[in-house]
Amino acid sequence: MQWETVIGLEVHTQLATQSKIFSGASTAYGAEPNTQACNVDLGFPGVLPVLNQQAVSMALKFGLAVGAEIGRRSVFARKNYFYPDLPKGYQISQFELPIIGKGSITIELADGEQKVIGITRAHLEEDAGKSLHEDFHGMSGIDLNRAGTPLLEIVSEPDMRSIKEAVAYARKIHQLVVYLGICDGNMQEGSFRVDANLSIRPKGQEAFGTRTELKNINSFRFLERALKFELERQIDLVESGGKVVQETRLYDADRDETRSMRSKEEANDYRYFPDPDLLPVEVEEELLEAIRAELPELPDAKRQRFEQEYGLSDQDADGLTASRPLADYFEAVAATGAEPKMAANWVTMELAGALNKAGLGIEASPVSPQQLGGLLARIADGTISGKIAKQVFEAIWNGEGDADAIIEAKGLKQITDTAAIESIIDEIIGGNPKQVEQFRAGKEKLLGFFVGQVMKVTQGKANPGQVNELLRKKLAP
Ligand code: ADP
Ligand code: MG
């Protein structure tokens, strides 16, 4: 039997507001447990939630960026369930009337193909606290710092047909919310978490199969592994005569498996009802226009512009627009007059490699875009070769100054004086009669040996083009 995979994702993004969605407590990560939970977050009797307007604006930003229907009137609802990390006994969420309705996002697949994935809705809600099972001598503790952190839950249509598509979608949403500045995207800290729903059906069948929901996924690698495990589990189960039951499963990264957590609850199990403490949210045209005007250039538009304006390949444009700071860095290098393709190469290879090795982000690059531009100018005008440039780059990285100063101080100027190169070549030819004989007898490979000798004597500073040309002339039989 040929099986088709069907996947839909629910992404929880923590919104990058200073304070919580219904209280003034700080959302900063990493504080001592229970130092950032006020009476509202703790659900004390008599307290009242007050909606954070920033959270609403951020949700609207996302909605506009994915071309979604905006819920001009949305309503907060109570989702009732009992859990130790939820002291109120209910989570404030949105149910029937979410702030963001239907939209879509386009993903790129490895073969360059594009696919539109539907977004069903995105709603505002509050995060719950966290149970801490470690460091408590076998006991569990509750940290309510996270309680009340604003979340935008982005629900996709079951439009993905492979694990690759699901990962590409999750990455695309991640890139977008970080671009928009509405989420810091830090997956280790739980700012971006994915619940994945997966089902299988015989190829050609229209009706969807029964899905399971996988929770606890906080990296793209785990998403891929959890889906892979679950896909195989479902196929094995069905092929051996079993039936998939709708349930929530937990992905255990240590054991690389999914385990049943609980049978899936239905919406009516939650006894949703409008929260009487909060007014409906009415979004006025003016606010929407103001937010629209503030939208940054989005990743897709930026990528296309990079291809057109700078003549970059799809791959380069894609890599350079992966994040806004990286794209900004590249544009600053290009603005120095550097040839774009060359600038792209240096940013994505040399610089990215060095940053990666040092564990630094582009914002912390020790080499400024102006300094890199200055270096590229000296390659372009022939002052130094590409090889020497790597040496100069390292010196700039180490804080030794700008390219010109380093080239001067270290005497790295390229030797382009033909007479000088010729006399070095003559000496080398004189000193290696055996190799000369072999070369003249047809052992062409030896040209590399001679080039190497010249470079050794000149410490790599001889112009490679000239060296090649002069060597061929002088070595000709
Ligand atoms: P719930 O609120 O109970 O989690 P939803 O209807 O909101 O259920 O769907 C949650 C997610 O499950 C959505 O992302 C949706 O695309 C996905 N989904 C729904 N049906 C299927 C299916 N048969 N196979 C895979 N994913 C599905
Ligand atoms: Mg759900």
Short mmCIF file of C-alpha atoms and ligand atoms in Angstrom, two decimals:
data_model
loop_
_atom_site.label_atom_id
_atom_site.label_comp_id
_atom_site.label_asym_id
_atom_site.label_seq_id
_atom_site.Cartn_x
_atom_site.Cartn_y
_atom_site.Cartn_z
CA MET A 1 0.00 0.00 0.00
CA GLN A 2 1.20 3.50 -0.85
CA TRP A 3 0.58 5.93 1.98
CA GLU A 4 0.23 9.67 1.82
CA THR A 5 1.27 11.77 4.82
CA VAL A 6 -0.95 14.63 5.97
CA ILE A 7 0.41 17.18 8.43
CA GLY A 8 -0.97 20.32 10.06
CA LEU A 9 0.99 22.39 12.58
CA GLU A 10 0.03 24.55 15.53
CA VAL A 11 2.82 27.00 16.32
CA HIS A 12 2.97 28.80 19.65
CA THR A 13 4.99 31.98 19.41
CA GLN A 14 5.71 33.97 22.53
CA LEU A 15 5.18 37.61 21.63
CA ALA A 16 8.10 39.92 22.39
CA THR A 17 6.23 42.31 24.68
CA GLN A 18 7.89 43.70 27.81
CA SER A 19 5.00 42.79 30.06
CA LYS A 20 2.43 40.04 30.13
CA ILE A 21 -0.75 39.88 28.11
CA PHE A 22 -3.07 40.69 31.01
CA SER A 23 -0.77 42.09 33.70
CA GLY A 24 2.20 44.39 34.17
CA ALA A 25 4.62 41.63 35.26
CA SER A 26 7.81 41.26 33.26
CA THR A 27 8.14 38.59 30.57
CA ALA A 28 11.97 38.51 30.71
CA TYR A 29 13.32 34.99 30.52
CA GLY A 30 15.50 33.34 33.12
CA ALA A 31 14.50 35.07 36.37
CA GLU A 32 14.39 33.24 39.72
CA PRO A 33 11.23 31.10 39.84
CA ASN A 34 8.07 32.91 40.86
CA THR A 35 9.59 36.38 40.98
CA GLN A 36 7.72 37.56 37.90
CA ALA A 37 4.20 36.42 38.63
CA CYS A 38 1.81 38.97 40.04
CA ASN A 39 -1.63 38.46 41.53
CA VAL A 40 -3.24 38.46 38.09
CA ASP A 41 -0.88 35.76 36.81
CA LEU A 42 -1.50 33.75 39.98
CA GLY A 43 -5.25 34.02 39.54
CA PHE A 44 -6.00 35.54 42.93
CA PRO A 45 -9.67 36.18 43.67
CA GLY A 46 -10.91 39.60 42.68
CA VAL A 47 -8.13 40.54 40.29
CA LEU A 48 -8.97 41.71 36.79
CA PRO A 49 -7.01 41.19 33.58
CA VAL A 50 -6.13 44.25 31.46
CA LEU A 51 -5.27 43.58 27.82
CA ASN A 52 -1.77 44.56 26.62
CA GLN A 53 -2.22 46.59 23.44
CA GLN A 54 1.24 45.66 22.21
CA ALA A 55 0.21 42.01 22.02
CA VAL A 56 -2.78 42.98 19.87
CA SER A 57 -0.60 45.08 17.55
CA MET A 58 1.87 42.23 17.15
CA ALA A 59 -0.88 39.77 16.29
CA LEU A 60 -2.20 42.23 13.70
CA LYS A 61 1.29 42.59 12.24
CA PHE A 62 1.41 38.86 11.68
CA GLY A 63 -2.08 38.84 10.19
CA LEU A 64 -1.21 41.55 7.68
CA ALA A 65 2.06 39.80 6.76
CA VAL A 66 0.26 36.58 5.79
CA GLY A 67 -2.56 38.38 3.99
CA ALA A 68 -5.08 37.14 6.51
CA GLU A 69 -8.61 38.22 7.23
CA ILE A 70 -8.41 40.43 10.29
CA GLY A 71 -10.92 39.72 13.03
CA ARG A 72 -12.29 43.23 13.43
CA ARG A 73 -14.08 42.06 16.52
CA SER A 74 -12.48 39.27 18.52
CA VAL A 75 -13.43 37.78 21.84
CA PHE A 76 -11.39 36.24 24.65
CA ALA A 77 -12.69 32.97 25.98
CA ARG A 78 -11.93 30.82 28.98
CA LYS A 79 -10.58 27.37 28.21
CA ASN A 80 -11.20 25.38 31.36
CA TYR A 81 -8.95 22.59 32.49
CA PHE A 82 -7.07 21.60 35.60
CA TYR A 83 -3.31 21.48 35.70
CA PRO A 84 -0.83 22.49 38.40
CA ASP A 85 0.80 25.13 36.20
CA LEU A 86 -2.56 26.86 35.64
CA PRO A 87 -3.67 28.24 38.99
CA LYS A 88 -6.83 29.94 37.69
CA GLY A 89 -8.21 26.65 36.42
CA TYR A 90 -8.66 28.17 32.98
CA GLN A 91 -6.51 29.65 30.26
CA ILE A 92 -7.60 32.88 28.62
CA SER A 93 -7.59 32.18 24.90
CA GLN A 94 -9.72 32.93 21.87
CA PHE A 95 -12.14 30.43 20.46
CA GLU A 96 -15.01 31.38 18.19
CA LEU A 97 -13.77 34.80 17.19
CA PRO A 98 -9.97 34.86 16.84
CA ILE A 99 -8.11 38.06 16.05
CA ILE A 100 -6.62 36.59 12.85
CA GLY A 101 -8.59 34.54 10.36
CA LYS A 102 -7.66 32.76 7.13
CA GLY A 103 -4.35 33.58 5.50
CA SER A 104 -1.50 31.79 3.76
CA ILE A 105 2.24 31.53 3.45
CA THR A 106 4.42 30.25 0.60
CA ILE A 107 7.16 27.72 1.26
CA GLU A 108 10.05 26.82 -1.03
CA LEU A 109 10.96 23.18 -1.45
CA ALA A 110 14.41 21.83 -2.21
CA ASP A 111 13.72 21.51 -5.94
CA GLY A 112 12.91 25.22 -6.16
CA GLU A 113 9.21 24.50 -6.29
CA GLN A 114 6.84 26.63 -4.25
CA LYS A 115 3.75 25.63 -2.35
CA VAL A 116 1.09 27.72 -0.66
CA ILE A 117 0.15 26.53 2.84
CA GLY A 118 -3.13 27.72 4.29
CA ILE A 119 -3.25 29.35 7.69
CA THR A 120 -6.55 28.60 9.36
CA ARG A 121 -6.34 31.19 12.11
CA ALA A 122 -4.10 32.77 14.69
CA HIS A 123 -5.35 33.63 18.12
CA LEU A 124 -4.04 35.38 21.21
CA GLU A 125 -3.76 33.53 24.48
CA GLU A 126 -1.75 33.39 27.67
CA ASP A 127 1.04 30.93 28.30
CA ALA A 128 0.84 28.65 31.34
CA GLY A 129 3.46 28.24 34.07
CA LYS A 130 6.05 25.50 34.09
CA SER A 131 6.44 22.39 36.20
CA LEU A 132 10.03 21.82 37.28
CA HIS A 133 10.83 18.19 37.83
CA GLU A 134 14.56 18.50 38.38
CA ASP A 135 16.68 19.77 41.24
CA PHE A 136 13.95 19.22 43.77
CA HIS A 137 15.14 15.98 45.33
CA GLY A 138 12.44 13.98 43.65
CA MET A 139 9.76 16.59 44.11
CA SER A 140 8.21 18.82 41.51
CA GLY A 141 7.95 22.57 41.75
CA ILE A 142 5.88 25.10 39.88
CA ASP A 143 7.38 28.24 38.34
CA LEU A 144 4.71 30.73 37.36
CA ASN A 145 7.02 33.28 35.74
CA ARG A 146 5.84 32.14 32.33
CA ALA A 147 2.15 32.30 33.27
CA GLY A 148 0.52 35.11 31.34
CA THR A 149 3.24 35.50 28.72
CA PRO A 150 1.45 36.44 25.49
CA LEU A 151 1.20 33.74 22.87
CA LEU A 152 0.06 33.90 19.31
CA GLU A 153 -1.04 30.40 18.33
CA ILE A 154 -0.82 30.01 14.58
CA VAL A 155 -2.86 27.11 13.25
CA SER A 156 -2.19 25.75 9.76
CA GLU A 157 -4.52 23.87 7.47
CA PRO A 158 -3.67 20.16 7.07
CA ASP A 159 -1.94 21.15 3.81
CA MET A 160 1.48 19.58 4.20
CA ARG A 161 2.13 16.30 2.46
CA SER A 162 5.59 15.41 3.67
CA ILE A 163 7.88 15.90 6.64
CA LYS A 164 10.07 18.17 4.51
CA GLU A 165 7.12 20.45 3.80
CA ALA A 166 6.25 20.57 7.49
CA VAL A 167 9.78 21.55 8.48
CA ALA A 168 9.95 24.13 5.68
CA TYR A 169 6.65 25.62 6.88
CA ALA A 170 7.80 25.79 10.51
CA ARG A 171 11.05 27.46 9.44
CA LYS A 172 9.18 29.94 7.27
CA ILE A 173 6.85 30.94 10.11
CA HIS A 174 9.86 31.24 12.41
CA GLN A 175 11.70 33.47 9.93
CA LEU A 176 8.61 35.64 9.48
CA VAL A 177 7.83 36.25 13.16
CA VAL A 178 11.47 37.12 13.83
CA TYR A 179 11.55 39.46 10.78
CA LEU A 180 8.42 41.15 12.06
CA GLY A 181 10.06 41.63 15.44
CA ILE A 182 7.10 40.07 17.22
CA CYS A 183 8.99 37.04 18.59
CA ASP A 184 12.63 36.52 19.52
CA GLY A 185 12.49 33.06 17.97
CA ASN A 186 14.60 31.50 20.71
CA MET A 187 13.55 27.87 20.59
CA GLN A 188 15.74 26.70 23.47
CA GLU A 189 13.96 29.15 25.73
CA GLY A 190 10.59 28.02 24.44
CA SER A 191 9.72 31.20 22.55
CA PHE A 192 8.68 29.16 19.51
CA ARG A 193 7.06 25.77 20.09
CA VAL A 194 5.37 23.43 17.68
CA ASP A 195 2.55 20.91 18.08
CA ALA A 196 2.46 18.64 15.05
CA ASN A 197 -0.61 16.77 13.82
CA LEU A 198 -0.02 13.84 11.51
CA SER A 199 -2.21 11.28 9.80
CA ILE A 200 -1.84 8.90 6.90
CA ARG A 201 -4.23 7.85 4.16
CA PRO A 202 -3.97 5.49 1.20
CA LYS A 203 -2.67 7.40 -1.83
CA GLY A 204 -5.59 8.61 -3.89
CA GLN A 205 -8.08 8.58 -1.03
CA GLU A 206 -9.73 11.92 -0.34
CA ALA A 207 -10.87 11.52 3.25
CA PHE A 208 -8.30 12.26 5.92
CA GLY A 209 -7.17 9.54 8.27
CA THR A 210 -7.23 9.78 12.07
CA ARG A 211 -4.50 12.09 13.34
CA THR A 212 -2.33 12.13 16.38
CA GLU A 213 -0.97 15.33 17.89
CA LEU A 214 2.67 15.47 18.93
CA LYS A 215 3.56 17.87 21.72
CA ASN A 216 6.79 19.07 23.26
CA ILE A 217 8.73 19.93 20.11
CA ASN A 218 11.19 22.77 20.53
CA SER A 219 13.65 22.42 17.65
CA PHE A 220 13.42 21.87 13.90
CA ARG A 221 15.54 18.76 14.21
CA PHE A 222 13.19 17.30 16.82
CA LEU A 223 10.22 18.22 14.64
CA GLU A 224 11.70 16.22 11.80
CA ARG A 225 12.56 13.27 14.03
CA ALA A 226 9.25 13.23 15.88
CA LEU A 227 7.28 13.27 12.61
CA LYS A 228 9.47 10.55 11.14
CA PHE A 229 8.98 8.32 14.14
CA GLU A 230 5.24 8.94 14.20
CA LEU A 231 4.82 8.37 10.47
CA GLU A 232 6.54 5.00 10.70
CA ARG A 233 4.59 4.07 13.80
CA GLN A 234 1.27 4.79 12.11
CA ILE A 235 2.18 2.90 8.94
CA ASP A 236 3.38 -0.13 10.92
CA LEU A 237 0.28 -0.03 13.07
CA VAL A 238 -2.17 0.15 10.15
CA GLU A 239 -0.31 -2.39 8.04
CA SER A 240 -0.39 -4.89 10.87
CA GLY A 241 -4.17 -4.55 11.15
CA GLY A 242 -4.33 -1.94 13.88
CA LYS A 243 -6.08 1.42 13.98
CA VAL A 244 -4.69 4.86 14.77
CA VAL A 245 -6.49 6.37 17.75
CA GLN A 246 -6.84 10.12 18.01
CA GLU A 247 -4.62 11.08 20.89
CA THR A 248 -2.00 13.47 22.14
CA ARG A 249 1.49 12.01 22.16
CA LEU A 250 4.62 13.32 23.74
CA TYR A 251 7.87 13.39 21.82
CA ASP A 252 10.75 12.13 23.96
CA ALA A 253 13.94 13.50 22.39
CA ASP A 254 16.21 11.34 24.55
CA ARG A 255 14.61 8.12 23.36
CA ASP A 256 13.61 9.47 19.94
CA GLU A 257 10.07 8.16 20.19
CA THR A 258 6.53 9.39 20.76
CA ARG A 259 4.47 8.13 23.69
CA SER A 260 0.78 8.33 24.34
CA MET A 261 -0.01 11.12 26.81
CA ARG A 262 -3.77 11.30 26.83
CA SER A 263 -6.69 10.71 24.55
CA LYS A 264 -7.41 13.84 22.57
CA GLU A 265 -9.89 16.10 24.24
CA GLU A 266 -12.69 17.62 22.20
CA ALA A 267 -13.38 21.33 22.24
CA ASN A 268 -16.48 20.81 24.36
CA ASP A 269 -14.38 19.16 27.07
CA TYR A 270 -12.95 22.61 27.73
CA ARG A 271 -16.27 24.29 28.37
CA TYR A 272 -15.23 27.36 26.43
CA PHE A 273 -17.17 30.52 27.18
CA PRO A 274 -16.49 34.24 26.67
CA ASP A 275 -14.40 35.66 29.49
CA PRO A 276 -16.71 38.06 31.36
CA ASP A 277 -13.70 40.02 32.67
CA LEU A 278 -12.58 41.15 29.22
CA LEU A 279 -14.31 43.26 26.62
CA PRO A 280 -14.36 42.19 22.99
CA VAL A 281 -11.47 43.69 21.00
CA GLU A 282 -12.50 46.05 18.23
CA VAL A 283 -9.80 46.80 15.69
CA GLU A 284 -10.23 50.16 14.03
CA GLU A 285 -9.14 50.94 10.50
CA GLU A 286 -6.74 53.61 11.75
CA LEU A 287 -4.82 51.18 13.91
CA LEU A 288 -4.64 48.69 11.09
CA GLU A 289 -3.32 51.34 8.70
CA ALA A 290 -0.69 52.45 11.20
CA ILE A 291 0.52 48.88 11.60
CA ARG A 292 0.49 48.28 7.86
CA ALA A 293 2.67 51.35 7.40
CA GLU A 294 5.16 49.97 9.94
CA LEU A 295 5.56 46.55 8.31
CA PRO A 296 9.18 45.87 7.33
CA GLU A 297 10.12 44.46 3.96
CA LEU A 298 9.18 40.78 4.25
CA PRO A 299 11.56 37.89 3.51
CA ASP A 300 10.04 36.93 0.15
CA ALA A 301 10.07 40.50 -1.15
CA LYS A 302 13.60 41.02 0.08
CA ARG A 303 14.81 37.86 -1.60
CA GLN A 304 13.29 38.89 -4.90
CA ARG A 305 14.75 42.35 -4.63
CA PHE A 306 18.22 40.92 -3.89
CA GLU A 307 18.00 38.82 -7.05
CA GLN A 308 16.92 41.76 -9.18
CA GLU A 309 18.86 44.64 -7.68
CA TYR A 310 22.13 42.79 -7.08
CA GLY A 311 21.89 40.08 -9.73
CA LEU A 312 22.37 37.38 -7.11
CA SER A 313 21.52 33.73 -7.58
CA ASP A 314 18.44 32.30 -5.93
CA GLN A 315 20.65 30.50 -3.46
CA ASP A 316 22.70 33.56 -2.48
CA ALA A 317 19.59 35.73 -2.17
CA ASP A 318 17.95 33.07 -0.04
CA GLY A 319 20.94 32.73 2.28
CA LEU A 320 21.50 36.47 2.66
CA THR A 321 17.87 37.21 3.49
CA ALA A 322 17.62 34.44 6.10
CA SER A 323 17.61 37.13 8.77
CA ARG A 324 17.24 40.89 8.72
CA PRO A 325 20.60 41.67 10.36
CA LEU A 326 22.39 39.48 7.82
CA ALA A 327 20.56 41.13 4.91
CA ASP A 328 21.34 44.56 6.35
CA TYR A 329 25.00 43.64 6.70
CA PHE A 330 25.22 42.53 3.09
CA GLU A 331 23.53 45.69 1.87
CA ALA A 332 25.96 47.80 3.86
CA VAL A 333 28.88 45.99 2.20
CA ALA A 334 27.30 46.45 -1.24
CA ALA A 335 26.81 50.14 -0.47
CA THR A 336 30.60 50.58 -0.26
CA GLY A 337 30.67 49.88 -4.00
CA ALA A 338 31.72 46.25 -3.70
CA GLU A 339 30.74 43.97 -6.54
CA PRO A 340 27.58 42.24 -5.20
CA LYS A 341 28.45 38.68 -6.16
CA MET A 342 31.87 39.03 -4.57
CA ALA A 343 30.35 40.64 -1.47
CA ALA A 344 27.82 37.80 -1.26
CA ASN A 345 30.60 35.22 -1.44
CA TRP A 346 32.64 36.85 1.29
CA VAL A 347 29.66 37.33 3.58
CA THR A 348 28.28 33.81 3.17
CA MET A 349 31.64 31.98 3.13
CA GLU A 350 34.54 33.71 4.85
CA LEU A 351 32.62 35.87 7.30
CA ALA A 352 29.86 33.37 8.06
CA GLY A 353 32.49 30.67 8.60
CA ALA A 354 34.48 32.81 11.03
CA LEU A 355 31.36 33.90 12.92
CA ASN A 356 30.18 30.34 13.15
CA LYS A 357 33.52 29.17 14.50
CA ALA A 358 33.54 31.95 17.07
CA GLY A 359 29.91 31.31 17.98
CA LEU A 360 28.95 34.89 17.16
CA GLY A 361 25.89 36.35 15.46
CA ILE A 362 26.24 38.80 12.60
CA GLU A 363 25.36 41.69 14.94
CA ALA A 364 28.53 40.95 16.90
CA SER A 365 30.80 40.68 13.86
CA PRO A 366 34.27 42.05 14.67
CA VAL A 367 34.57 42.98 10.99
CA SER A 368 32.27 45.86 10.07
CA PRO A 369 30.58 46.03 6.66
CA GLN A 370 32.73 49.08 5.86
CA GLN A 371 35.89 47.16 6.69
CA LEU A 372 34.84 44.23 4.55
CA GLY A 373 33.99 46.64 1.73
CA GLY A 374 37.45 48.20 2.08
CA LEU A 375 39.06 44.78 1.75
CA LEU A 376 37.00 43.86 -1.31
CA ALA A 377 38.02 47.14 -2.97
CA ARG A 378 41.69 46.14 -2.69
CA ILE A 379 40.98 42.77 -4.31
CA ALA A 380 38.98 44.43 -7.05
CA ASP A 381 41.72 46.94 -7.91
CA GLY A 382 44.43 44.27 -7.88
CA THR A 383 46.32 45.54 -4.83
CA ILE A 384 46.08 42.10 -3.25
CA SER A 385 45.16 38.65 -4.48
CA GLY A 386 42.16 36.72 -3.21
CA LYS A 387 44.48 34.49 -1.25
CA ILE A 388 46.29 37.31 0.54
CA ALA A 389 42.87 38.83 1.17
CA LYS A 390 42.08 35.96 3.51
CA GLN A 391 45.16 36.85 5.53
CA VAL A 392 44.09 40.50 5.63
CA PHE A 393 40.58 39.46 6.63
CA GLU A 394 41.96 37.57 9.59
CA ALA A 395 43.98 40.59 10.66
CA ILE A 396 40.90 42.84 10.44
CA TRP A 397 39.02 40.23 12.46
CA ASN A 398 41.75 40.37 15.10
CA GLY A 399 41.36 44.10 15.40
CA GLU A 400 44.57 45.10 13.62
CA GLY A 401 42.88 47.86 11.66
CA ASP A 402 41.44 48.43 8.20
CA ALA A 403 42.54 46.62 5.05
CA ASP A 404 44.73 49.47 3.75
CA ALA A 405 46.63 49.87 7.00
CA ILE A 406 47.20 46.13 7.30
CA ILE A 407 48.35 45.76 3.69
CA GLU A 408 50.77 48.63 4.23
CA ALA A 409 52.07 47.49 7.62
CA LYS A 410 52.59 43.89 6.55
CA GLY A 411 53.87 44.70 3.08
CA LEU A 412 51.22 42.55 1.44
CA LYS A 413 50.87 44.53 -1.77
CA GLN A 414 50.71 42.30 -4.76
CA ILE A 415 53.87 42.17 -6.89
CA THR A 416 52.81 43.12 -10.39
CA ASP A 417 56.19 44.31 -11.64
CA THR A 418 56.86 42.00 -14.59
CA ALA A 419 60.63 42.40 -14.44
CA ALA A 420 60.69 41.50 -10.76
CA ILE A 421 58.56 38.39 -11.29
CA GLU A 422 60.67 37.40 -14.29
CA SER A 423 63.90 37.51 -12.36
CA ILE A 424 62.41 35.31 -9.63
CA ILE A 425 61.20 32.85 -12.27
CA ASP A 426 64.62 32.76 -13.90
CA GLU A 427 66.18 31.86 -10.59
CA ILE A 428 63.69 29.07 -9.97
CA ILE A 429 64.13 27.66 -13.46
CA GLY A 430 67.90 27.71 -12.95
CA GLY A 431 67.61 25.90 -9.64
CA ASN A 432 65.31 23.10 -10.78
CA PRO A 433 66.69 21.69 -14.06
CA LYS A 434 65.13 18.26 -13.54
CA GLN A 435 61.59 19.61 -13.19
CA VAL A 436 62.13 21.89 -16.16
CA GLU A 437 63.17 18.94 -18.29
CA GLN A 438 60.15 16.89 -17.20
CA PHE A 439 57.79 19.78 -17.84
CA ARG A 440 59.21 20.30 -21.33
CA ALA A 441 58.83 16.57 -21.96
CA GLY A 442 55.09 16.98 -21.41
CA LYS A 443 54.53 16.71 -17.66
CA GLU A 444 52.15 19.71 -17.62
CA LYS A 445 51.17 19.07 -14.04
CA LEU A 446 54.48 20.49 -12.90
CA LEU A 447 53.28 24.02 -13.66
CA GLY A 448 51.69 23.94 -10.23
CA PHE A 449 55.08 23.16 -8.70
CA PHE A 450 56.64 26.23 -10.33
CA VAL A 451 53.74 28.47 -9.35
CA GLY A 452 54.14 27.19 -5.81
CA GLN A 453 57.86 28.00 -5.82
CA VAL A 454 57.23 31.57 -7.00
CA MET A 455 54.55 32.05 -4.35
CA LYS A 456 56.87 30.68 -1.71
CA VAL A 457 59.61 33.13 -2.59
CA THR A 458 57.16 36.06 -2.81
CA GLN A 459 55.16 34.95 0.22
CA GLY A 460 52.08 34.65 -1.94
CA LYS A 461 52.26 38.21 -3.14
CA ALA A 462 53.01 37.70 -6.83
CA ASN A 463 50.04 38.30 -9.10
CA PRO A 464 48.86 34.76 -9.92
CA GLY A 465 47.74 35.63 -13.45
CA GLN A 466 51.10 37.13 -14.34
CA VAL A 467 53.01 34.27 -12.71
CA ASN A 468 51.13 31.72 -14.80
CA GLU A 469 51.59 33.61 -18.01
CA LEU A 470 55.30 34.28 -17.51
CA LEU A 471 56.03 30.75 -16.40
CA ARG A 472 54.39 29.28 -19.48
CA LYS A 473 56.40 31.63 -21.68
CA LYS A 474 59.71 30.87 -20.00
CA LEU A 475 59.14 27.13 -19.71
CA ALA A 476 58.12 26.70 -23.32
CA PRO A 477 60.57 24.30 -25.00
P1 ADP B 1 -7.57 20.99 17.91
O1 ADP B 1 -7.97 22.40 18.27
O2 ADP B 1 -8.39 19.97 18.57
O3 ADP B 1 -6.10 20.75 18.09
P2 ADP B 1 -7.91 21.69 15.12
O4 ADP B 1 -9.09 21.34 14.26
O5 ADP B 1 -7.75 23.08 15.52
O6 ADP B 1 -7.94 20.75 16.38
O7 ADP B 1 -6.66 21.19 14.33
C1 ADP B 1 -5.42 21.24 14.86
C2 ADP B 1 -4.42 20.98 13.79
O8 ADP B 1 -4.55 19.68 13.27
C3 ADP B 1 -4.51 21.91 12.60
O9 ADP B 1 -3.22 22.40 12.33
C4 ADP B 1 -4.98 21.02 11.46
O10 ADP B 1 -4.41 21.40 10.23
C5 ADP B 1 -4.45 19.66 11.86
N1 ADP B 1 -5.25 18.56 11.35
C6 ADP B 1 -6.58 18.43 11.37
N2 ADP B 1 -6.95 17.24 10.83
C7 ADP B 1 -5.81 16.60 10.48
C8 ADP B 1 -5.51 15.34 9.88
N3 ADP B 1 -6.48 14.46 9.57
N4 ADP B 1 -4.23 15.02 9.67
C9 ADP B 1 -3.24 15.87 9.99
N5 ADP B 1 -3.46 17.06 10.54
C10 ADP B 1 -4.72 17.44 10.80
MG MG B 2 -5.19 22.89 19.03
#
